Amino acid sequence: MRQETEEPTVIRPYGDTTGDGMVQVSFTLPMSPGPKAEGAALQLAGRMGLHPSMVVHAKGLGGEDSAYTFFVVYGRVGHLVELDKVLVREREYPLLAAKDANLAIKRTLHRKLVVLGACIGTDAHTVGIDAILNVKGFAGEKGLEYYREMKVSNLGAQVTVPELVSQARKDRADAVLVSQVVTQRDAHLRNTRELAAAFREAMGDNRPLLVVGGPRFDPLMAGELGVDRIFGRGTTPGEVASYLVHALTTIKEPVRVR
Ligand code: B12
C-alpha cells in the first residue's frame, strides 16, 4: 500500500481547488471581436476537451476593428499527468564556476577553447545568442566572453551555413553555437538540419561540437536534428559553459559543484 507521505505519481491541473483540472489557454481566431467570435472560441475550447469553459479575455488585435481576436479561455480538462511517463532532458554534468571551467580547459586542452556563435538563416534575433556569449551575460551570470580560457567570436545575425562552416574551419572552432528564435514553418528545424548536414559533409567526424538554442526548441530533439545539444528558453551562460567543458575536456580532478 502507498504511504501518505509518498509523492503522487498521477496529478491533475490546479485552478481554484486542488486537482480540479482547471487550465487556462490562449489563442487567436481570424474573426472580429464580438459575441460570435466568443461563441467560436468556446466551440474550439469544447473540441479541445475543456468542459465547462468560459472566455475570460477577448480583445481585437490592433483594435476593435481588427479581423483577429485574441482569447484567454478558462476551463476544466479531464486529463491526468502520469509523472512516471514524463520525458525530459536532465543535466548530466555539474554546473561549474567560471574559474573551475577555466581550470579544466587549461589542464586538459592546454590551449583556449574556441567558440564560434551565430544566428543562421534569415533569423535576426540576436538577443539570445548575445545573452550566452557577451561578457555582460544573462540572469546575473557572465557570458562566455568572460571565461579567460575561451576564445569567443560572435558572427551576429543572418549568417549563412556555408559562411559558418568556412569560419569554423578557419578558426579551428571547438564548438559552434547557433541561435534560432523564429519557428515559423519550422524554420528552426530546417535550418538546424541544414547546419548538421553541412558540417557532416565538410568535416565528417572532425566537425566541431554543434550546440543549438532558442526558446521553442525541444531539447530532446538533438539526436534527430543531427546536433550534439539543444538548449531551450531561460538557458544561462553558466549552463552552456559547463556543458562545453563536460563535452570537450576530460576533467581529471574533482571540481567544485555550485
Ligand atoms: C526582440 C524581438 C525582435 C527584435 C530582435 C532584435 C534583436 N537584435 O534580436 C526585432 C524587432 C528585430 C524582431 C523582428 C522580428 N520578429 Co521578433 N521578437 C522579439 C521578442 C519581443 C523578444 C526576443 C528576445 O530578445 N528574447 C530575449 C532572449 C534573451 O531570449 P531568447 O531568444 O529566448 O534566448 C534565450 C534562450 O532561448 C536561449 N538561447 C537562444 N539562442 C541560443 C543559442 C544557443 C547556442 C544557446 C546555448 C542558447 C540560446 O538562451 C537565451 C537566454 O536564456 C520576441 C517575443 C518574445 N517575447 O520572446 C519576438 C518574436 C521572437 N519575434 C517574432 C517575429 C515574427 C518577428 C518578425 C518576423 C516580425 C516581422 N513580421 O517583421 C521579425 C523577424 C526578423 C528576422 N529576420 O528575424 C515572433 C516569432 C514567432 C515564431 N514562432 O517564429 C516572436 C515570438 C513574437 C511573436 N509572438 O510573434 N523581433
mmCIF file with all atom_site columns, C-alpha atoms in Angstrom, residues 93-241:
data_model
loop_
_atom_site.group_PDB
_atom_site.id
_atom_site.type_symbol
_atom_site.label_atom_id
_atom_site.label_alt_id
_atom_site.label_comp_id
_atom_site.label_asym_id
_atom_site.label_entity_id
_atom_site.label_seq_id
_atom_site.pdbx_PDB_ins_code
_atom_site.Cartn_x
_atom_site.Cartn_y
_atom_site.Cartn_z
_atom_site.occupancy
_atom_site.B_iso_or_equiv
_atom_site.pdbx_formal_charge
_atom_site.auth_seq_id
_atom_site.auth_comp_id
_atom_site.auth_asym_id
_atom_site.auth_atom_id
_atom_site.pdbx_PDB_model_num
ATOM 1   C CA . TYR A 1 93  ? 27.079 17.353 -15.862 1.00 0.00 ? 93  TYR A CA 1
ATOM 2   C CA . PRO A 1 94  ? 27.928 19.598 -12.908 1.00 0.00 ? 94  PRO A CA 1
ATOM 3   C CA . LEU A 1 95  ? 27.484 23.374 -13.044 1.00 0.00 ? 95  LEU A CA 1
ATOM 4   C CA . LEU A 1 96  ? 30.947 24.876 -12.806 1.00 0.00 ? 96  LEU A CA 1
ATOM 5   C CA . ALA A 1 97  ? 32.042 28.252 -11.511 1.00 0.00 ? 97  ALA A CA 1
ATOM 6   C CA . ALA A 1 98  ? 33.912 30.219 -14.222 1.00 0.00 ? 98  ALA A CA 1
ATOM 7   C CA . LYS A 1 99  ? 37.268 29.656 -12.531 1.00 0.00 ? 99  LYS A CA 1
ATOM 8   C CA . ASP A 1 100 ? 36.732 25.883 -12.420 1.00 0.00 ? 100 ASP A CA 1
ATOM 9   C CA . ALA A 1 101 ? 35.685 25.832 -16.072 1.00 0.00 ? 101 ALA A CA 1
ATOM 10  C CA . ASN A 1 102 ? 38.837 27.789 -16.964 1.00 0.00 ? 102 ASN A CA 1
ATOM 11  C CA . LEU A 1 103 ? 40.990 25.432 -14.930 1.00 0.00 ? 103 LEU A CA 1
ATOM 12  C CA . ALA A 1 104 ? 39.517 22.331 -16.569 1.00 0.00 ? 104 ALA A CA 1
ATOM 13  C CA . ILE A 1 105 ? 40.145 23.787 -20.049 1.00 0.00 ? 105 ILE A CA 1
ATOM 14  C CA . LYS A 1 106 ? 43.703 24.811 -19.213 1.00 0.00 ? 106 LYS A CA 1
ATOM 15  C CA . ARG A 1 107 ? 44.573 21.440 -17.693 1.00 0.00 ? 107 ARG A CA 1
ATOM 16  C CA . THR A 1 108 ? 43.099 19.299 -20.434 1.00 0.00 ? 108 THR A CA 1
ATOM 17  C CA . LEU A 1 109 ? 43.290 21.246 -23.713 1.00 0.00 ? 109 LEU A CA 1
ATOM 18  C CA . HIS A 1 110 ? 46.449 23.265 -22.876 1.00 0.00 ? 110 HIS A CA 1
ATOM 19  C CA . ARG A 1 111 ? 45.067 25.995 -25.120 1.00 0.00 ? 111 ARG A CA 1
ATOM 20  C CA . LYS A 1 112 ? 41.958 28.145 -25.337 1.00 0.00 ? 112 LYS A CA 1
ATOM 21  C CA . LEU A 1 113 ? 38.627 26.529 -26.144 1.00 0.00 ? 113 LEU A CA 1
ATOM 22  C CA . VAL A 1 114 ? 37.450 28.154 -29.385 1.00 0.00 ? 114 VAL A CA 1
ATOM 23  C CA . VAL A 1 115 ? 33.753 29.042 -29.592 1.00 0.00 ? 115 VAL A CA 1
ATOM 24  C CA . LEU A 1 116 ? 32.006 30.428 -32.652 1.00 0.00 ? 116 LEU A CA 1
ATOM 25  C CA . GLY A 1 117 ? 28.438 31.762 -32.405 1.00 0.00 ? 117 GLY A CA 1
ATOM 26  C CA . ALA A 1 118 ? 25.821 32.967 -34.901 1.00 0.00 ? 118 ALA A CA 1
ATOM 27  C CA . CYS A 1 119 ? 22.154 33.221 -35.836 1.00 0.00 ? 119 CYS A CA 1
ATOM 28  C CA . ILE A 1 120 ? 21.643 31.406 -39.130 1.00 0.00 ? 120 ILE A CA 1
ATOM 29  C CA . GLY A 1 121 ? 19.079 31.660 -41.917 1.00 0.00 ? 121 GLY A CA 1
ATOM 30  C CA . THR A 1 122 ? 17.008 34.832 -42.041 1.00 0.00 ? 122 THR A CA 1
ATOM 31  C CA . ASP A 1 123 ? 16.786 34.992 -38.242 1.00 0.00 ? 123 ASP A CA 1
ATOM 32  C CA . ALA A 1 124 ? 17.742 38.428 -36.925 1.00 0.00 ? 124 ALA A CA 1
ATOM 33  C CA . HIS A 1 125 ? 17.027 37.727 -33.230 1.00 0.00 ? 125 HIS A CA 1
ATOM 34  C CA . THR A 1 126 ? 20.459 38.153 -31.680 1.00 0.00 ? 126 THR A CA 1
ATOM 35  C CA . VAL A 1 127 ? 19.482 38.815 -28.074 1.00 0.00 ? 127 VAL A CA 1
ATOM 36  C CA . GLY A 1 128 ? 19.533 35.107 -27.154 1.00 0.00 ? 128 GLY A CA 1
ATOM 37  C CA . ILE A 1 129 ? 22.979 34.285 -28.533 1.00 0.00 ? 129 ILE A CA 1
ATOM 38  C CA . ASP A 1 130 ? 24.308 37.594 -27.161 1.00 0.00 ? 130 ASP A CA 1
ATOM 39  C CA . ALA A 1 131 ? 22.953 36.637 -23.730 1.00 0.00 ? 131 ALA A CA 1
ATOM 40  C CA . ILE A 1 132 ? 25.039 33.467 -23.828 1.00 0.00 ? 132 ILE A CA 1
ATOM 41  C CA . LEU A 1 133 ? 28.200 34.915 -25.403 1.00 0.00 ? 133 LEU A CA 1
ATOM 42  C CA . ASN A 1 134 ? 28.525 38.590 -24.449 1.00 0.00 ? 134 ASN A CA 1
ATOM 43  C CA . VAL A 1 135 ? 30.514 39.375 -21.349 1.00 0.00 ? 135 VAL A CA 1
ATOM 44  C CA . LYS A 1 136 ? 27.519 41.083 -19.731 1.00 0.00 ? 136 LYS A CA 1
ATOM 45  C CA . GLY A 1 137 ? 25.701 37.747 -19.846 1.00 0.00 ? 137 GLY A CA 1
ATOM 46  C CA . PHE A 1 138 ? 22.205 36.887 -18.634 1.00 0.00 ? 138 PHE A CA 1
ATOM 47  C CA . ALA A 1 139 ? 20.310 36.309 -15.389 1.00 0.00 ? 139 ALA A CA 1
ATOM 48  C CA . GLY A 1 140 ? 23.234 37.502 -13.289 1.00 0.00 ? 140 GLY A CA 1
ATOM 49  C CA . GLU A 1 141 ? 25.761 35.187 -14.982 1.00 0.00 ? 141 GLU A CA 1
ATOM 50  C CA . LYS A 1 142 ? 28.620 36.437 -17.155 1.00 0.00 ? 142 LYS A CA 1
ATOM 51  C CA . GLY A 1 143 ? 28.660 35.304 -20.785 1.00 0.00 ? 143 GLY A CA 1
ATOM 52  C CA . LEU A 1 144 ? 31.295 33.033 -22.314 1.00 0.00 ? 144 LEU A CA 1
ATOM 53  C CA . GLU A 1 145 ? 33.471 36.011 -23.343 1.00 0.00 ? 145 GLU A CA 1
ATOM 54  C CA . TYR A 1 146 ? 34.175 36.407 -19.633 1.00 0.00 ? 146 TYR A CA 1
ATOM 55  C CA . TYR A 1 147 ? 35.849 32.987 -19.466 1.00 0.00 ? 147 TYR A CA 1
ATOM 56  C CA . ARG A 1 148 ? 39.605 33.565 -19.692 1.00 0.00 ? 148 ARG A CA 1
ATOM 57  C CA . GLU A 1 149 ? 40.244 30.187 -21.319 1.00 0.00 ? 149 GLU A CA 1
ATOM 58  C CA . MET A 1 150 ? 37.613 30.605 -24.048 1.00 0.00 ? 150 MET A CA 1
ATOM 59  C CA . LYS A 1 151 ? 38.178 32.435 -27.319 1.00 0.00 ? 151 LYS A CA 1
ATOM 60  C CA . VAL A 1 152 ? 34.747 33.576 -28.414 1.00 0.00 ? 152 VAL A CA 1
ATOM 61  C CA . SER A 1 153 ? 33.640 35.062 -31.758 1.00 0.00 ? 153 SER A CA 1
ATOM 62  C CA . ASN A 1 154 ? 30.077 36.100 -32.424 1.00 0.00 ? 154 ASN A CA 1
ATOM 63  C CA . LEU A 1 155 ? 29.253 36.425 -36.142 1.00 0.00 ? 155 LEU A CA 1
ATOM 64  C CA . GLY A 1 156 ? 25.853 38.022 -35.417 1.00 0.00 ? 156 GLY A CA 1
ATOM 65  C CA . ALA A 1 157 ? 22.668 37.570 -37.423 1.00 0.00 ? 157 ALA A CA 1
ATOM 66  C CA . GLN A 1 158 ? 21.651 36.133 -40.792 1.00 0.00 ? 158 GLN A CA 1
ATOM 67  C CA . VAL A 1 159 ? 24.832 34.137 -41.271 1.00 0.00 ? 159 VAL A CA 1
ATOM 68  C CA . THR A 1 160 ? 24.610 31.502 -43.996 1.00 0.00 ? 160 THR A CA 1
ATOM 69  C CA . VAL A 1 161 ? 25.547 27.908 -43.189 1.00 0.00 ? 161 VAL A CA 1
ATOM 70  C CA . PRO A 1 162 ? 28.427 27.866 -45.754 1.00 0.00 ? 162 PRO A CA 1
ATOM 71  C CA . GLU A 1 163 ? 29.840 31.067 -44.169 1.00 0.00 ? 163 GLU A CA 1
ATOM 72  C CA . LEU A 1 164 ? 29.639 29.465 -40.746 1.00 0.00 ? 164 LEU A CA 1
ATOM 73  C CA . VAL A 1 165 ? 31.330 26.242 -41.888 1.00 0.00 ? 165 VAL A CA 1
ATOM 74  C CA . SER A 1 166 ? 34.112 28.219 -43.547 1.00 0.00 ? 166 SER A CA 1
ATOM 75  C CA . GLN A 1 167 ? 34.665 30.419 -40.468 1.00 0.00 ? 167 GLN A CA 1
ATOM 76  C CA . ALA A 1 168 ? 34.626 27.385 -38.163 1.00 0.00 ? 168 ALA A CA 1
ATOM 77  C CA . ARG A 1 169 ? 37.335 25.799 -40.275 1.00 0.00 ? 169 ARG A CA 1
ATOM 78  C CA . LYS A 1 170 ? 39.407 28.983 -40.307 1.00 0.00 ? 170 LYS A CA 1
ATOM 79  C CA . ASP A 1 171 ? 39.106 29.446 -36.524 1.00 0.00 ? 171 ASP A CA 1
ATOM 80  C CA . ARG A 1 172 ? 39.519 25.711 -35.816 1.00 0.00 ? 172 ARG A CA 1
ATOM 81  C CA . ALA A 1 173 ? 36.418 26.040 -33.683 1.00 0.00 ? 173 ALA A CA 1
ATOM 82  C CA . ASP A 1 174 ? 35.874 23.501 -30.917 1.00 0.00 ? 174 ASP A CA 1
ATOM 83  C CA . ALA A 1 175 ? 32.211 24.417 -30.630 1.00 0.00 ? 175 ALA A CA 1
ATOM 84  C CA . VAL A 1 176 ? 29.733 26.168 -32.895 1.00 0.00 ? 176 VAL A CA 1
ATOM 85  C CA . LEU A 1 177 ? 26.792 27.783 -31.094 1.00 0.00 ? 177 LEU A CA 1
ATOM 86  C CA . VAL A 1 178 ? 23.751 28.647 -33.179 1.00 0.00 ? 178 VAL A CA 1
ATOM 87  C CA . SER A 1 179 ? 20.593 30.501 -32.201 1.00 0.00 ? 179 SER A CA 1
ATOM 88  C CA . GLN A 1 180 ? 17.212 30.035 -33.839 1.00 0.00 ? 180 GLN A CA 1
ATOM 89  C CA . VAL A 1 181 ? 14.314 32.062 -32.490 1.00 0.00 ? 181 VAL A CA 1
ATOM 90  C CA . VAL A 1 182 ? 11.939 32.245 -35.453 1.00 0.00 ? 182 VAL A CA 1
ATOM 91  C CA . THR A 1 183 ? 9.987  28.999 -35.754 1.00 0.00 ? 183 THR A CA 1
ATOM 92  C CA . GLN A 1 184 ? 7.515  29.938 -38.488 1.00 0.00 ? 184 GLN A CA 1
ATOM 93  C CA . ARG A 1 185 ? 7.031  26.969 -40.836 1.00 0.00 ? 185 ARG A CA 1
ATOM 94  C CA . ASP A 1 186 ? 9.549  25.058 -38.676 1.00 0.00 ? 186 ASP A CA 1
ATOM 95  C CA . ALA A 1 187 ? 12.401 27.227 -39.979 1.00 0.00 ? 187 ALA A CA 1
ATOM 96  C CA . HIS A 1 188 ? 14.418 26.435 -36.831 1.00 0.00 ? 188 HIS A CA 1
ATOM 97  C CA . LEU A 1 189 ? 14.223 22.685 -37.511 1.00 0.00 ? 189 LEU A CA 1
ATOM 98  C CA . ARG A 1 190 ? 15.015 23.044 -41.210 1.00 0.00 ? 190 ARG A CA 1
ATOM 99  C CA . ASN A 1 191 ? 17.972 25.327 -40.534 1.00 0.00 ? 191 ASN A CA 1
ATOM 100 C CA . THR A 1 192 ? 19.342 23.047 -37.824 1.00 0.00 ? 192 THR A CA 1
ATOM 101 C CA . ARG A 1 193 ? 19.183 20.022 -40.120 1.00 0.00 ? 193 ARG A CA 1
ATOM 102 C CA . GLU A 1 194 ? 20.951 22.032 -42.835 1.00 0.00 ? 194 GLU A CA 1
ATOM 103 C CA . LEU A 1 195 ? 23.628 23.072 -40.331 1.00 0.00 ? 195 LEU A CA 1
ATOM 104 C CA . ALA A 1 196 ? 24.240 19.488 -39.196 1.00 0.00 ? 196 ALA A CA 1
ATOM 105 C CA . ALA A 1 197 ? 24.364 18.155 -42.757 1.00 0.00 ? 197 ALA A CA 1
ATOM 106 C CA . ALA A 1 198 ? 26.786 20.854 -43.930 1.00 0.00 ? 198 ALA A CA 1
ATOM 107 C CA . PHE A 1 199 ? 29.231 20.258 -41.069 1.00 0.00 ? 199 PHE A CA 1
ATOM 108 C CA . ARG A 1 200 ? 28.997 16.497 -41.537 1.00 0.00 ? 200 ARG A CA 1
ATOM 109 C CA . GLU A 1 201 ? 29.736 16.859 -45.234 1.00 0.00 ? 201 GLU A CA 1
ATOM 110 C CA . ALA A 1 202 ? 32.576 19.352 -44.799 1.00 0.00 ? 202 ALA A CA 1
ATOM 111 C CA . MET A 1 203 ? 34.325 17.832 -41.790 1.00 0.00 ? 203 MET A CA 1
ATOM 112 C CA . GLY A 1 204 ? 32.914 14.387 -41.076 1.00 0.00 ? 204 GLY A CA 1
ATOM 113 C CA . ASP A 1 205 ? 33.830 13.157 -37.596 1.00 0.00 ? 205 ASP A CA 1
ATOM 114 C CA . ASN A 1 206 ? 36.205 16.085 -37.118 1.00 0.00 ? 206 ASN A CA 1
ATOM 115 C CA . ARG A 1 207 ? 33.388 18.567 -37.021 1.00 0.00 ? 207 ARG A CA 1
ATOM 116 C CA . PRO A 1 208 ? 33.125 20.898 -34.019 1.00 0.00 ? 208 PRO A CA 1
ATOM 117 C CA . LEU A 1 209 ? 30.606 20.301 -31.272 1.00 0.00 ? 209 LEU A CA 1
ATOM 118 C CA . LEU A 1 210 ? 27.277 21.628 -32.560 1.00 0.00 ? 210 LEU A CA 1
ATOM 119 C CA . VAL A 1 211 ? 25.099 23.386 -29.991 1.00 0.00 ? 211 VAL A CA 1
ATOM 120 C CA . VAL A 1 212 ? 21.789 24.971 -30.897 1.00 0.00 ? 212 VAL A CA 1
ATOM 121 C CA . GLY A 1 213 ? 19.482 27.111 -28.785 1.00 0.00 ? 213 GLY A CA 1
ATOM 122 C CA . GLY A 1 214 ? 16.234 29.038 -28.838 1.00 0.00 ? 214 GLY A CA 1
ATOM 123 C CA . PRO A 1 215 ? 13.005 29.398 -26.896 1.00 0.00 ? 215 PRO A CA 1
ATOM 124 C CA . ARG A 1 216 ? 10.895 26.940 -28.867 1.00 0.00 ? 216 ARG A CA 1
ATOM 125 C CA . PHE A 1 217 ? 13.284 24.026 -29.283 1.00 0.00 ? 217 PHE A CA 1
ATOM 126 C CA . ASP A 1 218 ? 12.651 20.677 -27.652 1.00 0.00 ? 218 ASP A CA 1
ATOM 127 C CA . PRO A 1 219 ? 15.982 19.668 -26.055 1.00 0.00 ? 219 PRO A CA 1
ATOM 128 C CA . LEU A 1 220 ? 15.082 16.003 -26.664 1.00 0.00 ? 220 LEU A CA 1
ATOM 129 C CA . MET A 1 221 ? 15.392 16.542 -30.432 1.00 0.00 ? 221 MET A CA 1
ATOM 130 C CA . ALA A 1 222 ? 19.186 16.954 -30.588 1.00 0.00 ? 222 ALA A CA 1
ATOM 131 C CA . GLY A 1 223 ? 19.904 13.474 -31.996 1.00 0.00 ? 223 GLY A CA 1
ATOM 132 C CA . GLU A 1 224 ? 17.087 13.649 -34.503 1.00 0.00 ? 224 GLU A CA 1
ATOM 133 C CA . LEU A 1 225 ? 18.330 17.020 -35.786 1.00 0.00 ? 225 LEU A CA 1
ATOM 134 C CA . GLY A 1 226 ? 21.955 15.859 -36.000 1.00 0.00 ? 226 GLY A CA 1
ATOM 135 C CA . VAL A 1 227 ? 23.434 18.190 -33.372 1.00 0.00 ? 227 VAL A CA 1
ATOM 136 C CA . ASP A 1 228 ? 25.096 17.474 -30.032 1.00 0.00 ? 228 ASP A CA 1
ATOM 137 C CA . ARG A 1 229 ? 22.927 19.537 -27.718 1.00 0.00 ? 229 ARG A CA 1
ATOM 138 C CA . ILE A 1 230 ? 19.905 21.783 -27.711 1.00 0.00 ? 230 ILE A CA 1
ATOM 139 C CA . PHE A 1 231 ? 19.254 24.451 -25.086 1.00 0.00 ? 231 PHE A CA 1
ATOM 140 C CA . GLY A 1 232 ? 15.803 25.959 -24.595 1.00 0.00 ? 232 GLY A CA 1
ATOM 141 C CA . ARG A 1 233 ? 14.288 29.086 -23.060 1.00 0.00 ? 233 ARG A CA 1
ATOM 142 C CA . GLY A 1 234 ? 15.861 30.539 -19.946 1.00 0.00 ? 234 GLY A CA 1
ATOM 143 C CA . THR A 1 235 ? 19.275 28.938 -20.578 1.00 0.00 ? 235 THR A CA 1
ATOM 144 C CA . THR A 1 236 ? 22.074 30.640 -18.671 1.00 0.00 ? 236 THR A CA 1
ATOM 145 C CA . PRO A 1 237 ? 25.667 31.100 -19.868 1.00 0.00 ? 237 PRO A CA 1
ATOM 146 C CA . GLY A 1 238 ? 26.990 29.027 -16.955 1.00 0.00 ? 238 GLY A CA 1
ATOM 147 C CA . GLU A 1 239 ? 24.964 26.006 -18.085 1.00 0.00 ? 239 GLU A CA 1
ATOM 148 C CA . VAL A 1 240 ? 26.412 26.312 -21.580 1.00 0.00 ? 240 VAL A CA 1
ATOM 149 C CA . ALA A 1 241 ? 29.995 26.834 -20.385 1.00 0.00 ? 241 ALA A CA 1
#
